Amino acid sequence: MTYSPQEETNLRIINDALNDAAHDFTRFFEAVFASDAEWTIAGHGPVARTYYGMTDLFDNAEKALFARFAEPLTIVTRGTWADGDTVFARIDSSSRALDGESYNNGYMYIMTMKDGKVISGIEWLDLNAYYQIIERVVI
């Protein structure tokens, strides 16, 4: 597939950030998301909605999940693609919960980039896995 120079730049930024976050997925958000990014978690339930800024996302969705891990969430990138200012990333994650059980999930991110940062996007994941660890591991 042939990409424009801007698409190649966006892919490099995302791929570099994903590689740097392989052993701690929180680093990905810190590296490439604008602090005021608009992020949607697709699906149903309490965390499936649009978040306005990284503080909103972390305080109201990610914090509860990451607090239940005994070790950092690691990722494997399955593929990345670009189309204009949009970058698509397929990611698998894993960790061990505080109760010793494993946590695994898969994600599809569609991210809109501007000036080297993610300014908006949507995330698909297995929300059942998210809700199960939230209910199972009491903190």
PDB file of C-alpha atoms in Angstrom:
ATOM      1  CA  MET A   1       0.000   0.000   0.000  1.00  0.00           C
ATOM      2  CA  THR A   2       1.293   3.430  -0.904  1.00  0.00           C
ATOM      3  CA  TYR A   3       0.901   6.234   1.604  1.00  0.00           C
ATOM      4  CA  SER A   4       1.234   9.986   1.260  1.00  0.00           C
ATOM      5  CA  PRO A   5       4.034  11.692   3.211  1.00  0.00           C
ATOM      6  CA  GLN A   6       1.502  12.843   5.851  1.00  0.00           C
ATOM      7  CA  GLU A   7       0.085   9.326   6.203  1.00  0.00           C
ATOM      8  CA  GLU A   8       3.608   7.919   6.554  1.00  0.00           C
ATOM      9  CA  THR A   9       4.381  10.490   9.254  1.00  0.00           C
ATOM     10  CA  ASN A  10       1.182   9.686  11.159  1.00  0.00           C
ATOM     11  CA  LEU A  11       1.850   5.947  10.911  1.00  0.00           C
ATOM     12  CA  ARG A  12       5.414   6.420  12.167  1.00  0.00           C
ATOM     13  CA  ILE A  13       4.202   8.473  15.141  1.00  0.00           C
ATOM     14  CA  ILE A  14       1.594   5.865  16.097  1.00  0.00           C
ATOM     15  CA  ASN A  15       3.864   2.868  15.486  1.00  0.00           C
ATOM     16  CA  ASP A  16       6.698   4.413  17.494  1.00  0.00           C
ATOM     17  CA  ALA A  17       4.310   5.159  20.374  1.00  0.00           C
ATOM     18  CA  LEU A  18       2.843   1.641  20.261  1.00  0.00           C
ATOM     19  CA  ASN A  19       6.324   0.110  20.268  1.00  0.00           C
ATOM     20  CA  ASP A  20       7.370   2.295  23.204  1.00  0.00           C
ATOM     21  CA  ALA A  21       4.188   1.264  25.067  1.00  0.00           C
ATOM     22  CA  ALA A  22       4.556  -2.479  24.491  1.00  0.00           C
ATOM     23  CA  HIS A  23       5.295  -3.108  28.178  1.00  0.00           C
ATOM     24  CA  ASP A  24       3.071  -0.381  29.634  1.00  0.00           C
ATOM     25  CA  PHE A  25       0.103   0.670  27.509  1.00  0.00           C
ATOM     26  CA  THR A  26      -0.498   3.880  29.471  1.00  0.00           C
ATOM     27  CA  ARG A  27       2.593   5.285  27.761  1.00  0.00           C
ATOM     28  CA  PHE A  28       0.763   5.234  24.426  1.00  0.00           C
ATOM     29  CA  PHE A  29      -1.850   7.711  25.588  1.00  0.00           C
ATOM     30  CA  GLU A  30       0.761   9.949  27.190  1.00  0.00           C
ATOM     31  CA  ALA A  31       2.860  10.003  24.016  1.00  0.00           C
ATOM     32  CA  VAL A  32       0.357  10.749  21.269  1.00  0.00           C
ATOM     33  CA  PHE A  33      -2.992  11.927  22.621  1.00  0.00           C
ATOM     34  CA  ALA A  34      -3.734  15.646  22.858  1.00  0.00           C
ATOM     35  CA  SER A  35      -4.781  16.488  26.411  1.00  0.00           C
ATOM     36  CA  ASP A  36      -8.181  17.656  25.106  1.00  0.00           C
ATOM     37  CA  ALA A  37      -8.751  14.738  22.711  1.00  0.00           C
ATOM     38  CA  GLU A  38     -12.336  13.590  22.208  1.00  0.00           C
ATOM     39  CA  TRP A  39     -12.402   9.798  22.616  1.00  0.00           C
ATOM     40  CA  THR A  40     -15.360   7.438  22.244  1.00  0.00           C
ATOM     41  CA  ILE A  41     -15.547   3.951  23.721  1.00  0.00           C
ATOM     42  CA  ALA A  42     -18.080   2.132  21.550  1.00  0.00           C
ATOM     43  CA  GLY A  43     -20.581  -0.313  22.983  1.00  0.00           C
ATOM     44  CA  HIS A  44     -22.939  -0.517  25.919  1.00  0.00           C
ATOM     45  CA  GLY A  45     -22.667   0.044  29.650  1.00  0.00           C
ATOM     46  CA  PRO A  46     -21.303   2.658  32.006  1.00  0.00           C
ATOM     47  CA  VAL A  47     -18.000   3.358  30.221  1.00  0.00           C
ATOM     48  CA  ALA A  48     -19.348   3.319  26.659  1.00  0.00           C
ATOM     49  CA  ARG A  49     -19.595   7.003  25.829  1.00  0.00           C
ATOM     50  CA  THR A  50     -17.614   9.952  24.513  1.00  0.00           C
ATOM     51  CA  TYR A  51     -14.930  11.409  26.774  1.00  0.00           C
ATOM     52  CA  TYR A  52     -13.747  14.996  26.476  1.00  0.00           C
ATOM     53  CA  GLY A  53     -10.060  15.116  27.316  1.00  0.00           C
ATOM     54  CA  MET A  54      -7.629  12.597  28.739  1.00  0.00           C
ATOM     55  CA  THR A  55      -8.498  13.502  32.324  1.00  0.00           C
ATOM     56  CA  ASP A  56     -12.145  12.595  31.685  1.00  0.00           C
ATOM     57  CA  LEU A  57     -11.146   9.306  30.016  1.00  0.00           C
ATOM     58  CA  PHE A  58      -8.695   8.242  32.715  1.00  0.00           C
ATOM     59  CA  ASP A  59     -10.764   9.344  35.694  1.00  0.00           C
ATOM     60  CA  ASN A  60     -13.982   7.756  34.444  1.00  0.00           C
ATOM     61  CA  ALA A  61     -12.892   4.663  32.505  1.00  0.00           C
ATOM     62  CA  GLU A  62      -9.212   3.738  32.602  1.00  0.00           C
ATOM     63  CA  LYS A  63      -8.428   4.381  36.280  1.00  0.00           C
ATOM     64  CA  ALA A  64     -10.865   1.697  37.484  1.00  0.00           C
ATOM     65  CA  LEU A  65      -9.398  -0.847  35.073  1.00  0.00           C
ATOM     66  CA  PHE A  66      -5.713  -0.126  35.664  1.00  0.00           C
ATOM     67  CA  ALA A  67      -6.185  -0.164  39.443  1.00  0.00           C
ATOM     68  CA  ARG A  68      -7.105  -3.846  39.190  1.00  0.00           C
ATOM     69  CA  PHE A  69      -3.868  -4.918  37.513  1.00  0.00           C
ATOM     70  CA  ALA A  70      -0.990  -6.488  39.428  1.00  0.00           C
ATOM     71  CA  GLU A  71       1.368  -5.567  36.588  1.00  0.00           C
ATOM     72  CA  PRO A  72       1.335  -3.124  33.662  1.00  0.00           C
ATOM     73  CA  LEU A  73      -0.934  -3.770  30.704  1.00  0.00           C
ATOM     74  CA  THR A  74       1.230  -5.010  27.829  1.00  0.00           C
ATOM     75  CA  ILE A  75       0.277  -4.843  24.170  1.00  0.00           C
ATOM     76  CA  VAL A  76       0.998  -6.470  20.841  1.00  0.00           C
ATOM     77  CA  THR A  77       0.238  -4.426  17.736  1.00  0.00           C
ATOM     78  CA  ARG A  78      -1.486  -6.560  15.095  1.00  0.00           C
ATOM     79  CA  GLY A  79      -1.542  -3.881  12.391  1.00  0.00           C
ATOM     80  CA  THR A  80      -1.710  -0.190  11.616  1.00  0.00           C
ATOM     81  CA  TRP A  81      -3.059   1.558   8.547  1.00  0.00           C
ATOM     82  CA  ALA A  82      -3.587   5.154   7.463  1.00  0.00           C
ATOM     83  CA  ASP A  83      -6.069   7.040   5.337  1.00  0.00           C
ATOM     84  CA  GLY A  84      -5.530  10.790   5.230  1.00  0.00           C
ATOM     85  CA  ASP A  85      -5.442  12.130   8.802  1.00  0.00           C
ATOM     86  CA  THR A  86      -6.908   8.878  10.155  1.00  0.00           C
ATOM     87  CA  VAL A  87      -4.826   6.035  11.584  1.00  0.00           C
ATOM     88  CA  PHE A  88      -6.299   2.623  12.364  1.00  0.00           C
ATOM     89  CA  ALA A  89      -4.620   0.336  14.903  1.00  0.00           C
ATOM     90  CA  ARG A  90      -5.476  -3.239  15.869  1.00  0.00           C
ATOM     91  CA  ILE A  91      -4.034  -4.086  19.290  1.00  0.00           C
ATOM     92  CA  ASP A  92      -4.151  -7.022  21.709  1.00  0.00           C
ATOM     93  CA  SER A  93      -3.475  -6.503  25.408  1.00  0.00           C
ATOM     94  CA  SER A  94      -2.771  -8.644  28.440  1.00  0.00           C
ATOM     95  CA  SER A  95      -2.045  -8.314  32.129  1.00  0.00           C
ATOM     96  CA  ARG A  96      -2.532 -10.141  35.396  1.00  0.00           C
ATOM     97  CA  ALA A  97      -5.246  -8.936  37.741  1.00  0.00           C
ATOM     98  CA  LEU A  98      -4.755  -8.460  41.475  1.00  0.00           C
ATOM     99  CA  ASP A  99      -6.611 -11.754  42.026  1.00  0.00           C
ATOM    100  CA  GLY A 100      -4.024 -13.601  39.896  1.00  0.00           C
ATOM    101  CA  GLU A 101      -6.298 -14.199  36.916  1.00  0.00           C
ATOM    102  CA  SER A 102      -5.286 -13.047  33.477  1.00  0.00           C
ATOM    103  CA  TYR A 103      -6.856 -10.125  31.668  1.00  0.00           C
ATOM    104  CA  ASN A 104      -6.836 -10.136  27.870  1.00  0.00           C
ATOM    105  CA  ASN A 105      -8.542  -7.831  25.440  1.00  0.00           C
ATOM    106  CA  GLY A 106      -8.462  -6.768  21.806  1.00  0.00           C
ATOM    107  CA  TYR A 107      -8.944  -3.267  20.454  1.00  0.00           C
ATOM    108  CA  MET A 108      -9.584  -1.480  17.221  1.00  0.00           C
ATOM    109  CA  TYR A 109      -8.702   2.209  17.357  1.00  0.00           C
ATOM    110  CA  ILE A 110      -9.631   4.735  14.704  1.00  0.00           C
ATOM    111  CA  MET A 111      -7.698   7.917  15.471  1.00  0.00           C
ATOM    112  CA  THR A 112      -7.816  11.334  13.832  1.00  0.00           C
ATOM    113  CA  MET A 113      -4.424  13.065  13.890  1.00  0.00           C
ATOM    114  CA  LYS A 114      -3.490  16.739  13.789  1.00  0.00           C
ATOM    115  CA  ASP A 115       0.011  18.143  14.244  1.00  0.00           C
ATOM    116  CA  GLY A 116       1.341  14.759  15.380  1.00  0.00           C
ATOM    117  CA  LYS A 117      -1.278  14.179  18.077  1.00  0.00           C
ATOM    118  CA  VAL A 118      -4.508  12.189  18.312  1.00  0.00           C
ATOM    119  CA  ILE A 119      -7.286  14.754  18.591  1.00  0.00           C
ATOM    120  CA  SER A 120     -10.271  12.378  18.377  1.00  0.00           C
ATOM    121  CA  GLY A 121     -11.183   8.791  17.823  1.00  0.00           C
ATOM    122  CA  ILE A 122     -13.197   5.735  18.629  1.00  0.00           C
ATOM    123  CA  GLU A 123     -12.240   2.499  20.357  1.00  0.00           C
ATOM    124  CA  TRP A 124     -13.850  -0.914  20.040  1.00  0.00           C
ATOM    125  CA  LEU A 125     -12.967  -3.521  22.650  1.00  0.00           C
ATOM    126  CA  ASP A 126     -14.471  -6.473  24.494  1.00  0.00           C
ATOM    127  CA  LEU A 127     -16.384  -4.531  27.135  1.00  0.00           C
ATOM    128  CA  ASN A 128     -17.456  -7.811  28.769  1.00  0.00           C
ATOM    129  CA  ALA A 129     -13.818  -8.440  29.725  1.00  0.00           C
ATOM    130  CA  TYR A 130     -13.618  -4.887  31.096  1.00  0.00           C
ATOM    131  CA  TYR A 131     -16.809  -5.209  33.144  1.00  0.00           C
ATOM    132  CA  GLN A 132     -15.866  -8.692  34.430  1.00  0.00           C
ATOM    133  CA  ILE A 133     -12.584  -7.534  35.959  1.00  0.00           C
ATOM    134  CA  ILE A 134     -14.283  -4.440  37.445  1.00  0.00           C
ATOM    135  CA  GLU A 135     -16.902  -6.646  39.125  1.00  0.00           C
ATOM    136  CA  ARG A 136     -14.543  -9.480  40.071  1.00  0.00           C
ATOM    137  CA  VAL A 137     -11.627  -7.575  41.578  1.00  0.00           C
ATOM    138  CA  VAL A 138     -12.730  -5.431  44.492  1.00  0.00           C
ATOM    139  CA  ILE A 139     -10.342  -2.637  45.478  1.00  0.00           C
TER     140      ILE A 139
END
